[in-house]
Amino acid sequence: MRALRFGYVTGPVLGALWIFVIATTVAVTMSFVTGAPFRPSLAWSALWGVLAGAAALYGSVSAIAVAVVLGAIGIVGFGPIQSMDTGMIAAVIGHGAVGIFGLLGLRLILKECPAGALSRHEFEEAVIRFLTGFGYIFFTAIVLIPFYVMVMTSLKNQAELLQNPLDFTIDLSKGAGLFRSYVELFADFNFGTYLLNSFVISVATVVITLLFSIPGAYAVARLRFRGRASFSRSILLIYMVPMIVLALPIYIAFSMTGLRNSILGIVMIYPVTTIPVALYMLQGYFRGLPGEVEEAGLMDGLSRLAVIWKITLPLSLPALASVSLYVFMIAWNEFLLAFMLLDDPSKFTLTRGIASLNSSEIPRQHLMAGAVIATVPIMALFLGLERFMTKGLTAGSVKG
Amino acid sequence: MGVNGTTPLARREARLAWGLLAPTLISVALVVILPLLAIFWISFKPVGLADLRPPAPILREAVRGSGDKLRIEYRLRNSSQDRPIADVVLTDMLPPMVDLKGDPPKPCTLSGRTLTCDFGTIEGGYNERLRIPITASDEDAAEEAAEGSDPVVTGTASSVLTDATFTLENFKRIFEGAEFWTVLGVTVFYTVFGTLGALIVGLFAAMLLNKSFKGQGILRGLYLFPYVAPVIAVAFSWLILFDPFSGSANALLVQMGVTNQAINFFGDRPLALVMVTTFEIWRYFPLSFLFILARMQSIDTEMYEAADMDGASPFQKFWYLSLPQLLGILSVLFLLRFIWTFNKFDDIFLLTGGNAGTRTLTVNVYEQAFAVSNIGAGAAVAVVIFCCLLVFSFFFFRFISQEEGL
């Protein structure tokens, strides 16, 4: 370790690693965006990276010079990424990006690092900045790529996809024709009904869950009764029962009573899977509310139920929003029970409908369009109300 | 005032509490406790998918032949191959234009125009024709009239779900052979690596975002996407991304020169399990990231300032200051995620269907109950899962009572 702690060692080593990271990132991005063949070269990346790392130690001017050299040498064909027969514009953008982001990143990573001996502090800071940069790129890539593929696939057609699976460019001249899969899903595959079913079921689940869990949570949080401690604990136990274990007897019972294949049956089951979570989240919140306000209400002659309705609930609107959002998400995304209990296409939820698209006869842009239809509403809700959502997720130590 | 309901006021409070909890308790009892008991019951029963309907007598009526040979044929069948039906009685109204030729044959009697046939008990797999010779002036009209009046057949049968036959066959079946141990091994691999992976990746992501900068909120929202999106949407996206023939991942790897031929990510034996575990890590790192970040942000900053004064390096600060503070939440997350990963069904079911060496215990429940149509064996696997969970929860509660943070 000690041998590494010199600017002229740390700089080139981090430089080589960073340039390779950037080369891979740019190559993958360019391939996904243009469909043209870009590939990172380990040997050239290492070579140029060592040079770039060293140059970044000696101020902005030398860094800018190396960035220009990197871009130029890339176009000639000896840069950190190799581009074979791509268009000139794509090549300039690709190699330019390697030069700019490579050196910009290195300047940030090696900020305040002298060329000579480094203190342990300076050395570790540099390594941490490298890891941070890598982390941002890595996480953004792994999160975005599947969603990018999902959206882009839904806008293309089977033949184009088979020809070059990397070519996600969209032919904008098709105009509204781009959305053909979506139109077909709504026109021929009943997705309008599924969307409505999913929405109705999710809203009903939220309402029933709140109706059941608010009084229960209040009782656990505020009232004294024998068995309160063990009760609030056994709520957690219910989280731990796997759905598939319950699904089997529920399937049998519903088959025998004719509740299978009905939205009513689904609405009877979904809330019970969410009530324990909601109860646990709400009782935590209720506990944190000041008890004095409620006592004042009781003194003024309000009954307990009136106190809950007039004092506790208005005070806990943010918590109710979190819980509702979270429950809505669970119900909207639920797959297992819908898959097992629903066979009749007119009663399908979105998730069940998408599962029915998974066959070799249905082109996969339809499958992906279905996935987008299911994802967009929940994402919109989530992004709009992210603050409540993250709070809700952390508040209840919630199940997955 | 006593807590244990000694005074009238306290007793009233307790009554109100139970009243408020009653809806939750009843619904949970119906949908969680009852099915759990049912699973134990079913696991000792020889039940197949077909046995969910109790055996019933099935009857078809037809008028056959002509002139001298004219007859009503009743074909009676037991829907079950092996279970008897008791007190099977057939009743039918003879239409006015039809007359019996002589007395009705054996189990049948005629009173007025009502034909009654008492078959008693019919065995499993029973399938017989009963011919009743008739005469009629207009044969076509008779045929129509006779077939127009639906015969009624009744019988009582016990369902295998409710009678007193028990068997250990289900458990013998699932423990038999090497398959069970393979499934258990896959489950352990998936659970341990899925849980640890999600924790470590989540810890890394939390460290990245544990500083305020422009766009921190956006990145935090973005990193939660995998968890918030419907599992079916992301699972199918992964399948399409990693498709062996036309997947972008393969095309990318070939183009980058990493591999020469397409890799069947979700179809080859050890790789499929690794991919399924990777998917689990990808999907659930946001959850651990969120909890760890929340804990990190509540750590006192004074401590770090003091450490800075003492000249501690960043890694030292992480190792000696942050990590001990995070140990509590990390262990609670580990236990919770361990249990939930163990319970996970949808992800593997959608990605591989349990093929290519990815069948975990939960997928095995589905496989036994629906693919092999043996509900009893499926229930037996479910019982095994439940017993494992009892052990886990025991550890969980012993630990959480000390931790009490969550």
mmCIF file of C-alpha atoms in Angstrom, chain B residues 3-332:
data_model
loop_
_atom_site.group_PDB
_atom_site.id
_atom_site.type_symbol
_atom_site.label_atom_id
_atom_site.label_comp_id
_atom_site.label_asym_id
_atom_site.label_seq_id
_atom_site.Cartn_x
_atom_site.Cartn_y
_atom_site.Cartn_z
ATOM 1 C CA VAL B 3 -53.090 -1.999 33.314
ATOM 2 C CA ASN B 4 -54.662 -5.415 33.542
ATOM 3 C CA GLY B 5 -58.248 -4.314 33.396
ATOM 4 C CA THR B 6 -58.900 -4.178 37.124
ATOM 5 C CA THR B 7 -60.902 -0.975 37.198
ATOM 6 C CA PRO B 8 -64.097 -0.525 35.207
ATOM 7 C CA LEU B 9 -62.517 2.278 33.197
ATOM 8 C CA ALA B 10 -59.552 0.125 32.210
ATOM 9 C CA ARG B 11 -61.863 -2.720 31.363
ATOM 10 C CA ARG B 12 -63.859 -0.454 29.097
ATOM 11 C CA GLU B 13 -60.671 0.697 27.404
ATOM 12 C CA ALA B 14 -59.592 -2.896 26.814
ATOM 13 C CA ARG B 15 -63.006 -3.739 25.412
ATOM 14 C CA LEU B 16 -62.797 -0.808 23.013
ATOM 15 C CA ALA B 17 -59.300 -1.869 21.975
ATOM 16 C CA TRP B 18 -60.404 -5.365 21.117
ATOM 17 C CA GLY B 19 -63.391 -3.947 19.318
ATOM 18 C CA LEU B 20 -61.146 -1.775 17.181
ATOM 19 C CA LEU B 21 -58.851 -4.696 16.501
ATOM 20 C CA ALA B 22 -61.637 -7.137 15.749
ATOM 21 C CA PRO B 23 -61.914 -6.515 11.977
ATOM 22 C CA THR B 24 -58.188 -6.992 11.546
ATOM 23 C CA LEU B 25 -58.101 -10.063 13.758
ATOM 24 C CA ILE B 26 -61.024 -11.703 11.987
ATOM 25 C CA SER B 27 -59.726 -11.037 8.499
ATOM 26 C CA VAL B 28 -56.225 -12.181 9.378
ATOM 27 C CA ALA B 29 -57.611 -15.307 11.005
ATOM 28 C CA LEU B 30 -59.641 -16.087 7.895
ATOM 29 C CA VAL B 31 -56.950 -15.444 5.317
ATOM 30 C CA VAL B 32 -53.761 -16.322 7.173
ATOM 31 C CA ILE B 33 -54.400 -18.607 10.163
ATOM 32 C CA LEU B 34 -57.087 -20.725 8.547
ATOM 33 C CA PRO B 35 -55.099 -21.377 5.350
ATOM 34 C CA LEU B 36 -52.053 -22.251 7.437
ATOM 35 C CA LEU B 37 -54.052 -24.848 9.335
ATOM 36 C CA ALA B 38 -55.496 -26.048 6.036
ATOM 37 C CA ILE B 39 -52.006 -26.492 4.621
ATOM 38 C CA PHE B 40 -51.088 -28.821 7.474
ATOM 39 C CA TRP B 41 -54.308 -30.773 6.988
ATOM 40 C CA ILE B 42 -53.866 -31.063 3.217
ATOM 41 C CA SER B 43 -50.243 -32.112 3.486
ATOM 42 C CA PHE B 44 -51.425 -35.373 5.052
ATOM 43 C CA LYS B 45 -54.040 -35.997 2.370
ATOM 44 C CA PRO B 46 -53.777 -37.775 -0.946
ATOM 45 C CA VAL B 47 -55.215 -34.855 -2.933
ATOM 46 C CA GLY B 48 -54.678 -34.199 -6.609
ATOM 47 C CA LEU B 49 -55.780 -31.189 -8.600
ATOM 48 C CA ALA B 50 -58.735 -33.227 -9.923
ATOM 49 C CA ASP B 51 -59.992 -34.031 -6.420
ATOM 50 C CA LEU B 52 -60.903 -30.425 -5.702
ATOM 51 C CA ARG B 53 -64.391 -31.181 -7.019
ATOM 52 C CA PRO B 54 -66.074 -33.957 -5.024
ATOM 53 C CA PRO B 55 -66.989 -37.008 -7.110
ATOM 54 C CA ALA B 56 -70.419 -36.674 -8.719
ATOM 55 C CA PRO B 57 -72.670 -38.929 -10.798
ATOM 56 C CA ILE B 58 -72.827 -37.832 -14.434
ATOM 57 C CA LEU B 59 -75.812 -38.833 -16.530
ATOM 58 C CA ARG B 60 -76.592 -38.678 -20.229
ATOM 59 C CA GLU B 61 -79.914 -39.522 -21.781
ATOM 60 C CA ALA B 62 -80.574 -40.525 -25.384
ATOM 61 C CA VAL B 63 -83.356 -42.203 -27.338
ATOM 62 C CA ARG B 64 -81.959 -44.923 -29.581
ATOM 63 C CA GLY B 65 -83.157 -47.471 -32.138
ATOM 64 C CA SER B 66 -86.526 -47.550 -33.861
ATOM 65 C CA GLY B 67 -89.713 -49.580 -34.000
ATOM 66 C CA ASP B 68 -89.298 -52.717 -31.900
ATOM 67 C CA LYS B 69 -85.847 -51.699 -30.643
ATOM 68 C CA LEU B 70 -86.891 -48.214 -29.579
ATOM 69 C CA ARG B 71 -85.433 -47.471 -26.150
ATOM 70 C CA ILE B 72 -84.295 -44.757 -23.772
ATOM 71 C CA GLU B 73 -80.643 -45.108 -22.865
ATOM 72 C CA TYR B 74 -79.286 -43.614 -19.665
ATOM 73 C CA ARG B 75 -75.537 -43.609 -19.397
ATOM 74 C CA LEU B 76 -74.421 -43.178 -15.785
ATOM 75 C CA ARG B 77 -70.812 -42.454 -14.919
ATOM 76 C CA ASN B 78 -68.872 -41.740 -11.742
ATOM 77 C CA SER B 79 -66.718 -38.630 -12.282
ATOM 78 C CA SER B 80 -64.110 -40.078 -9.975
ATOM 79 C CA GLN B 81 -62.019 -43.078 -10.914
ATOM 80 C CA ASP B 82 -61.520 -44.350 -7.400
ATOM 81 C CA ARG B 83 -64.071 -42.900 -5.007
ATOM 82 C CA PRO B 84 -67.584 -44.343 -4.548
ATOM 83 C CA ILE B 85 -70.805 -42.334 -4.520
ATOM 84 C CA ALA B 86 -73.614 -43.416 -2.218
ATOM 85 C CA ASP B 87 -77.427 -43.178 -2.616
ATOM 86 C CA VAL B 88 -77.420 -42.534 -6.339
ATOM 87 C CA VAL B 89 -81.021 -42.013 -7.473
ATOM 88 C CA LEU B 90 -82.202 -41.130 -10.942
ATOM 89 C CA THR B 91 -85.621 -39.557 -11.555
ATOM 90 C CA ASP B 92 -87.105 -38.649 -14.914
ATOM 91 C CA MET B 93 -90.538 -37.707 -16.219
ATOM 92 C CA LEU B 94 -91.783 -39.730 -19.167
ATOM 93 C CA PRO B 95 -93.400 -37.516 -21.779
ATOM 94 C CA PRO B 96 -97.106 -38.237 -22.500
ATOM 95 C CA MET B 97 -96.584 -39.749 -25.949
ATOM 96 C CA VAL B 98 -94.136 -42.342 -24.680
ATOM 97 C CA ASP B 99 -95.080 -45.626 -23.009
ATOM 98 C CA LEU B 100 -92.909 -48.224 -21.413
ATOM 99 C CA LYS B 101 -92.789 -51.618 -23.034
ATOM 100 C CA GLY B 102 -93.553 -53.903 -20.132
ATOM 101 C CA ASP B 103 -92.138 -53.312 -16.663
ATOM 102 C CA PRO B 104 -89.082 -51.089 -16.249
ATOM 103 C CA PRO B 105 -85.790 -53.029 -15.863
ATOM 104 C CA LYS B 106 -84.126 -53.777 -12.565
ATOM 105 C CA PRO B 107 -83.342 -50.854 -10.288
ATOM 106 C CA CYS B 108 -86.167 -48.763 -11.725
ATOM 107 C CA THR B 109 -89.797 -48.344 -10.746
ATOM 108 C CA LEU B 110 -92.532 -46.379 -12.422
ATOM 109 C CA SER B 111 -95.197 -44.536 -10.517
ATOM 110 C CA GLY B 112 -97.515 -42.428 -12.609
ATOM 111 C CA ARG B 113 -95.233 -41.014 -15.250
ATOM 112 C CA THR B 114 -92.260 -40.679 -12.929
ATOM 113 C CA LEU B 115 -89.446 -43.109 -13.514
ATOM 114 C CA THR B 116 -87.244 -43.671 -10.442
ATOM 115 C CA CYS B 117 -84.082 -45.764 -10.485
ATOM 116 C CA ASP B 118 -82.228 -46.424 -7.244
ATOM 117 C CA PHE B 119 -78.650 -47.453 -7.995
ATOM 118 C CA GLY B 120 -77.484 -47.511 -4.377
ATOM 119 C CA THR B 121 -73.723 -47.078 -4.184
ATOM 120 C CA ILE B 122 -71.706 -46.864 -7.375
ATOM 121 C CA GLU B 123 -67.985 -47.559 -7.263
ATOM 122 C CA GLY B 124 -65.225 -45.357 -8.617
ATOM 123 C CA GLY B 125 -64.849 -45.701 -12.373
ATOM 124 C CA TYR B 126 -68.483 -46.913 -12.716
ATOM 125 C CA ASN B 127 -69.714 -46.429 -16.268
ATOM 126 C CA GLU B 128 -72.876 -48.315 -17.320
ATOM 127 C CA ARG B 129 -75.775 -48.018 -19.741
ATOM 128 C CA LEU B 130 -79.341 -48.610 -18.666
ATOM 129 C CA ARG B 131 -81.730 -49.479 -21.488
ATOM 130 C CA ILE B 132 -85.467 -48.942 -21.070
ATOM 131 C CA PRO B 133 -87.540 -50.252 -23.991
ATOM 132 C CA ILE B 134 -90.420 -47.953 -24.968
ATOM 133 C CA THR B 135 -93.095 -47.596 -27.588
ATOM 134 C CA ALA B 136 -94.210 -44.413 -29.189
ATOM 135 C CA SER B 137 -96.518 -43.471 -32.030
ATOM 136 C CA ASP B 138 -94.360 -40.695 -33.416
ATOM 137 C CA GLU B 139 -90.742 -41.688 -32.913
ATOM 138 C CA ASP B 140 -89.133 -38.373 -33.803
ATOM 139 C CA ALA B 141 -91.443 -36.385 -31.556
ATOM 140 C CA ALA B 142 -90.899 -38.936 -28.782
ATOM 141 C CA GLU B 143 -87.163 -38.611 -29.105
ATOM 142 C CA GLU B 144 -87.350 -34.896 -28.840
ATOM 143 C CA ALA B 145 -89.745 -34.953 -25.913
ATOM 144 C CA ALA B 146 -87.796 -37.604 -23.994
ATOM 145 C CA GLU B 147 -84.490 -35.841 -24.451
ATOM 146 C CA GLY B 148 -86.184 -32.552 -23.708
ATOM 147 C CA SER B 149 -87.073 -33.490 -20.150
ATOM 148 C CA ASP B 150 -83.853 -33.485 -18.181
ATOM 149 C CA PRO B 151 -83.416 -36.413 -15.805
ATOM 150 C CA VAL B 152 -82.295 -35.598 -12.278
ATOM 151 C CA VAL B 153 -79.613 -37.643 -10.619
ATOM 152 C CA THR B 154 -78.547 -37.259 -7.007
ATOM 153 C CA GLY B 155 -75.894 -38.908 -4.903
ATOM 154 C CA THR B 156 -73.701 -38.220 -1.930
ATOM 155 C CA ALA B 157 -69.984 -38.597 -1.867
ATOM 156 C CA SER B 158 -67.375 -37.586 0.622
ATOM 157 C CA SER B 159 -64.592 -35.375 -0.668
ATOM 158 C CA VAL B 160 -61.090 -36.564 -0.015
ATOM 159 C CA LEU B 161 -60.420 -33.144 1.510
ATOM 160 C CA THR B 162 -62.863 -33.669 4.339
ATOM 161 C CA ASP B 163 -62.933 -37.398 5.029
ATOM 162 C CA ALA B 164 -60.685 -39.313 7.392
ATOM 163 C CA THR B 165 -58.107 -40.741 5.015
ATOM 164 C CA PHE B 166 -54.608 -39.633 5.888
ATOM 165 C CA THR B 167 -51.311 -40.509 4.354
ATOM 166 C CA LEU B 168 -47.626 -39.801 4.778
ATOM 167 C CA GLU B 169 -47.119 -40.391 1.072
ATOM 168 C CA ASN B 170 -46.710 -36.658 0.333
ATOM 169 C CA PHE B 171 -43.804 -36.210 2.698
ATOM 170 C CA LYS B 172 -42.232 -39.469 1.555
ATOM 171 C CA ARG B 173 -42.486 -38.244 -1.987
ATOM 172 C CA ILE B 174 -40.842 -34.877 -1.493
ATOM 173 C CA PHE B 175 -38.018 -36.139 0.706
ATOM 174 C CA GLU B 176 -37.357 -39.062 -1.607
ATOM 175 C CA GLY B 177 -34.310 -39.012 -3.820
ATOM 176 C CA ALA B 178 -31.700 -36.359 -4.392
ATOM 177 C CA GLU B 179 -34.171 -33.809 -5.767
ATOM 178 C CA PHE B 180 -35.171 -32.382 -2.407
ATOM 179 C CA TRP B 181 -31.580 -31.752 -1.422
ATOM 180 C CA THR B 182 -30.872 -30.074 -4.749
ATOM 181 C CA VAL B 183 -33.863 -27.806 -4.205
ATOM 182 C CA LEU B 184 -32.718 -27.038 -0.669
ATOM 183 C CA GLY B 185 -29.211 -26.287 -1.895
ATOM 184 C CA VAL B 186 -30.524 -23.915 -4.558
ATOM 185 C CA THR B 187 -32.731 -22.199 -1.969
ATOM 186 C CA VAL B 188 -29.798 -21.709 0.408
ATOM 187 C CA PHE B 189 -27.566 -20.328 -2.367
ATOM 188 C CA TYR B 190 -30.256 -17.967 -3.624
ATOM 189 C CA THR B 191 -31.198 -16.780 -0.151
ATOM 190 C CA VAL B 192 -27.701 -16.284 1.256
ATOM 191 C CA PHE B 193 -26.141 -14.628 -1.790
ATOM 192 C CA GLY B 194 -29.266 -12.694 -2.710
ATOM 193 C CA THR B 195 -29.491 -11.254 0.803
ATOM 194 C CA LEU B 196 -25.785 -10.497 1.230
ATOM 195 C CA GLY B 197 -25.525 -9.077 -2.278
ATOM 196 C CA ALA B 198 -28.485 -6.748 -1.834
ATOM 197 C CA LEU B 199 -27.062 -5.559 1.508
ATOM 198 C CA ILE B 200 -23.568 -4.871 0.191
ATOM 199 C CA VAL B 201 -24.739 -3.208 -3.013
ATOM 200 C CA GLY B 202 -27.257 -1.223 -0.969
ATOM 201 C CA LEU B 203 -24.537 -0.130 1.443
ATOM 202 C CA PHE B 204 -22.400 1.070 -1.468
ATOM 203 C CA ALA B 205 -25.315 2.993 -2.989
ATOM 204 C CA ALA B 206 -26.134 4.561 0.374
ATOM 205 C CA MET B 207 -22.549 5.763 0.773
ATOM 206 C CA LEU B 208 -22.722 7.353 -2.675
ATOM 207 C CA LEU B 209 -25.809 9.334 -1.808
ATOM 208 C CA ASN B 210 -24.915 10.199 1.759
ATOM 209 C CA LYS B 211 -23.851 13.702 0.838
ATOM 210 C CA SER B 212 -25.886 16.607 -0.394
ATOM 211 C CA PHE B 213 -25.335 17.745 -3.940
ATOM 212 C CA LYS B 214 -27.506 18.917 -6.765
ATOM 213 C CA GLY B 215 -29.452 16.021 -8.225
ATOM 214 C CA GLN B 216 -29.163 13.873 -5.102
ATOM 215 C CA GLY B 217 -32.936 13.624 -4.890
ATOM 216 C CA ILE B 218 -33.235 12.611 -8.525
ATOM 217 C CA LEU B 219 -30.611 9.896 -8.194
ATOM 218 C CA ARG B 220 -32.258 8.606 -5.020
ATOM 219 C CA GLY B 221 -35.584 8.340 -6.842
ATOM 220 C CA LEU B 222 -33.904 6.703 -9.817
ATOM 221 C CA TYR B 223 -32.165 4.072 -7.706
ATOM 222 C CA LEU B 224 -35.519 3.048 -6.269
ATOM 223 C CA PHE B 225 -36.969 2.214 -9.691
ATOM 224 C CA PRO B 226 -36.161 -1.502 -9.656
ATOM 225 C CA TYR B 227 -38.061 -1.934 -6.416
ATOM 226 C CA VAL B 228 -41.070 0.185 -7.337
ATOM 227 C CA ALA B 229 -41.736 -1.181 -10.830
ATOM 228 C CA PRO B 230 -44.024 -4.223 -11.142
ATOM 229 C CA VAL B 231 -41.999 -7.409 -10.905
ATOM 230 C CA ILE B 232 -43.573 -8.810 -14.047
ATOM 231 C CA ALA B 233 -42.478 -5.785 -16.104
ATOM 232 C CA VAL B 234 -38.857 -5.858 -14.976
ATOM 233 C CA ALA B 235 -38.581 -9.645 -15.092
ATOM 234 C CA PHE B 236 -39.714 -9.711 -18.710
ATOM 235 C CA SER B 237 -37.380 -6.827 -19.539
ATOM 236 C CA TRP B 238 -34.492 -8.845 -18.162
ATOM 237 C CA LEU B 239 -35.587 -11.875 -20.162
ATOM 238 C CA ILE B 240 -35.622 -9.830 -23.349
ATOM 239 C CA LEU B 241 -32.345 -8.085 -22.541
ATOM 240 C CA PHE B 242 -30.612 -11.423 -21.924
ATOM 241 C CA ASP B 243 -32.359 -13.428 -24.633
ATOM 242 C CA PRO B 244 -29.896 -15.971 -26.100
ATOM 243 C CA PHE B 245 -30.911 -15.301 -29.717
ATOM 244 C CA SER B 246 -31.878 -11.689 -29.977
ATOM 245 C CA GLY B 247 -30.943 -10.143 -26.646
ATOM 246 C CA SER B 248 -29.019 -6.903 -26.504
ATOM 247 C CA ALA B 249 -26.730 -8.168 -23.752
ATOM 248 C CA ASN B 250 -25.450 -10.987 -25.940
ATOM 249 C CA ALA B 251 -25.049 -8.717 -28.932
ATOM 250 C CA LEU B 252 -23.104 -6.294 -26.760
ATOM 251 C CA LEU B 253 -20.826 -8.987 -25.352
ATOM 252 C CA VAL B 254 -20.113 -10.385 -28.798
ATOM 253 C CA GLN B 255 -19.376 -6.925 -30.139
ATOM 254 C CA MET B 256 -17.070 -6.130 -27.233
ATOM 255 C CA GLY B 257 -15.189 -9.325 -27.924
ATOM 256 C CA VAL B 258 -15.974 -10.837 -24.499
ATOM 257 C CA THR B 259 -17.551 -13.933 -25.987
ATOM 258 C CA ASN B 260 -17.790 -15.496 -29.416
ATOM 259 C CA GLN B 261 -21.086 -17.269 -29.136
ATOM 260 C CA ALA B 262 -24.402 -16.387 -27.564
ATOM 261 C CA ILE B 263 -24.750 -17.178 -23.880
ATOM 262 C CA ASN B 264 -27.997 -18.690 -22.676
ATOM 263 C CA PHE B 265 -28.156 -16.672 -19.467
ATOM 264 C CA PHE B 266 -31.387 -18.087 -18.066
ATOM 265 C CA GLY B 267 -31.109 -21.554 -19.568
ATOM 266 C CA ASP B 268 -27.717 -22.968 -18.630
ATOM 267 C CA ARG B 269 -27.228 -24.755 -15.392
ATOM 268 C CA PRO B 270 -25.004 -22.884 -13.017
ATOM 269 C CA LEU B 271 -25.415 -19.561 -14.845
ATOM 270 C CA ALA B 272 -29.204 -19.421 -14.526
ATOM 271 C CA LEU B 273 -28.995 -19.586 -10.738
ATOM 272 C CA VAL B 274 -26.376 -16.829 -10.695
ATOM 273 C CA MET B 275 -28.560 -14.685 -12.963
ATOM 274 C CA VAL B 276 -31.646 -15.224 -10.836
ATOM 275 C CA THR B 277 -29.654 -14.254 -7.747
ATOM 276 C CA THR B 278 -28.303 -11.192 -9.566
ATOM 277 C CA PHE B 279 -31.844 -10.203 -10.441
ATOM 278 C CA GLU B 280 -32.825 -10.516 -6.788
ATOM 279 C CA ILE B 281 -29.893 -8.285 -5.791
ATOM 280 C CA TRP B 282 -30.776 -5.776 -8.498
ATOM 281 C CA ARG B 283 -34.404 -5.630 -7.486
ATOM 282 C CA TYR B 284 -33.938 -5.368 -3.741
ATOM 283 C CA PHE B 285 -30.768 -3.322 -3.273
ATOM 284 C CA PRO B 286 -32.974 -0.172 -3.245
ATOM 285 C CA LEU B 287 -34.717 -1.349 -0.106
ATOM 286 C CA SER B 288 -31.523 -1.878 1.891
ATOM 287 C CA PHE B 289 -30.076 1.296 0.392
ATOM 288 C CA LEU B 290 -33.037 3.296 1.663
ATOM 289 C CA PHE B 291 -32.804 1.964 5.218
ATOM 290 C CA ILE B 292 -29.047 2.275 5.421
ATOM 291 C CA LEU B 293 -29.183 5.824 4.055
ATOM 292 C CA ALA B 294 -31.818 6.790 6.625
ATOM 293 C CA ARG B 295 -29.605 5.416 9.398
ATOM 294 C CA MET B 296 -26.488 7.103 8.008
ATOM 295 C CA GLN B 297 -28.173 10.471 7.939
ATOM 296 C CA SER B 298 -29.065 10.169 11.593
ATOM 297 C CA ILE B 299 -25.465 9.566 12.693
ATOM 298 C CA ASP B 300 -24.095 12.436 14.709
ATOM 299 C CA THR B 301 -21.686 14.530 12.618
ATOM 300 C CA GLU B 302 -19.775 15.717 15.682
ATOM 301 C CA MET B 303 -18.149 12.344 15.914
ATOM 302 C CA TYR B 304 -16.674 12.736 12.450
ATOM 303 C CA GLU B 305 -15.424 16.194 13.253
ATOM 304 C CA ALA B 306 -13.657 14.840 16.297
ATOM 305 C CA ALA B 307 -12.148 12.063 14.189
ATOM 306 C CA ASP B 308 -10.971 14.618 11.633
ATOM 307 C CA MET B 309 -9.201 16.494 14.412
ATOM 308 C CA ASP B 310 -7.446 13.286 15.375
ATOM 309 C CA GLY B 311 -6.316 12.858 11.787
ATOM 310 C CA ALA B 312 -8.349 9.757 10.952
ATOM 311 C CA SER B 313 -8.320 8.843 7.267
ATOM 312 C CA PRO B 314 -11.608 8.346 5.343
ATOM 313 C CA PHE B 315 -11.359 4.548 5.348
ATOM 314 C CA GLN B 316 -10.576 4.565 9.054
ATOM 315 C CA LYS B 317 -13.603 6.743 9.688
ATOM 316 C CA PHE B 318 -15.792 4.355 7.729
ATOM 317 C CA TRP B 319 -14.389 1.280 9.393
ATOM 318 C CA TYR B 320 -14.204 2.482 12.991
ATOM 319 C CA LEU B 321 -17.055 5.010 13.138
ATOM 320 C CA SER B 322 -19.730 4.414 10.493
ATOM 321 C CA LEU B 323 -19.752 0.644 10.316
ATOM 322 C CA PRO B 324 -20.293 0.038 14.062
ATOM 323 C CA GLN B 325 -23.191 2.512 13.941
ATOM 324 C CA LEU B 326 -24.681 0.715 10.968
ATOM 325 C CA LEU B 327 -24.240 -2.770 12.384
ATOM 326 C CA GLY B 328 -27.663 -2.753 14.031
ATOM 327 C CA ILE B 329 -29.645 -1.827 10.937
ATOM 328 C CA LEU B 330 -27.494 -4.135 8.802
ATOM 329 C CA SER B 331 -28.262 -7.137 10.985
ATOM 330 C CA VAL B 332 -31.974 -6.383 11.149
#
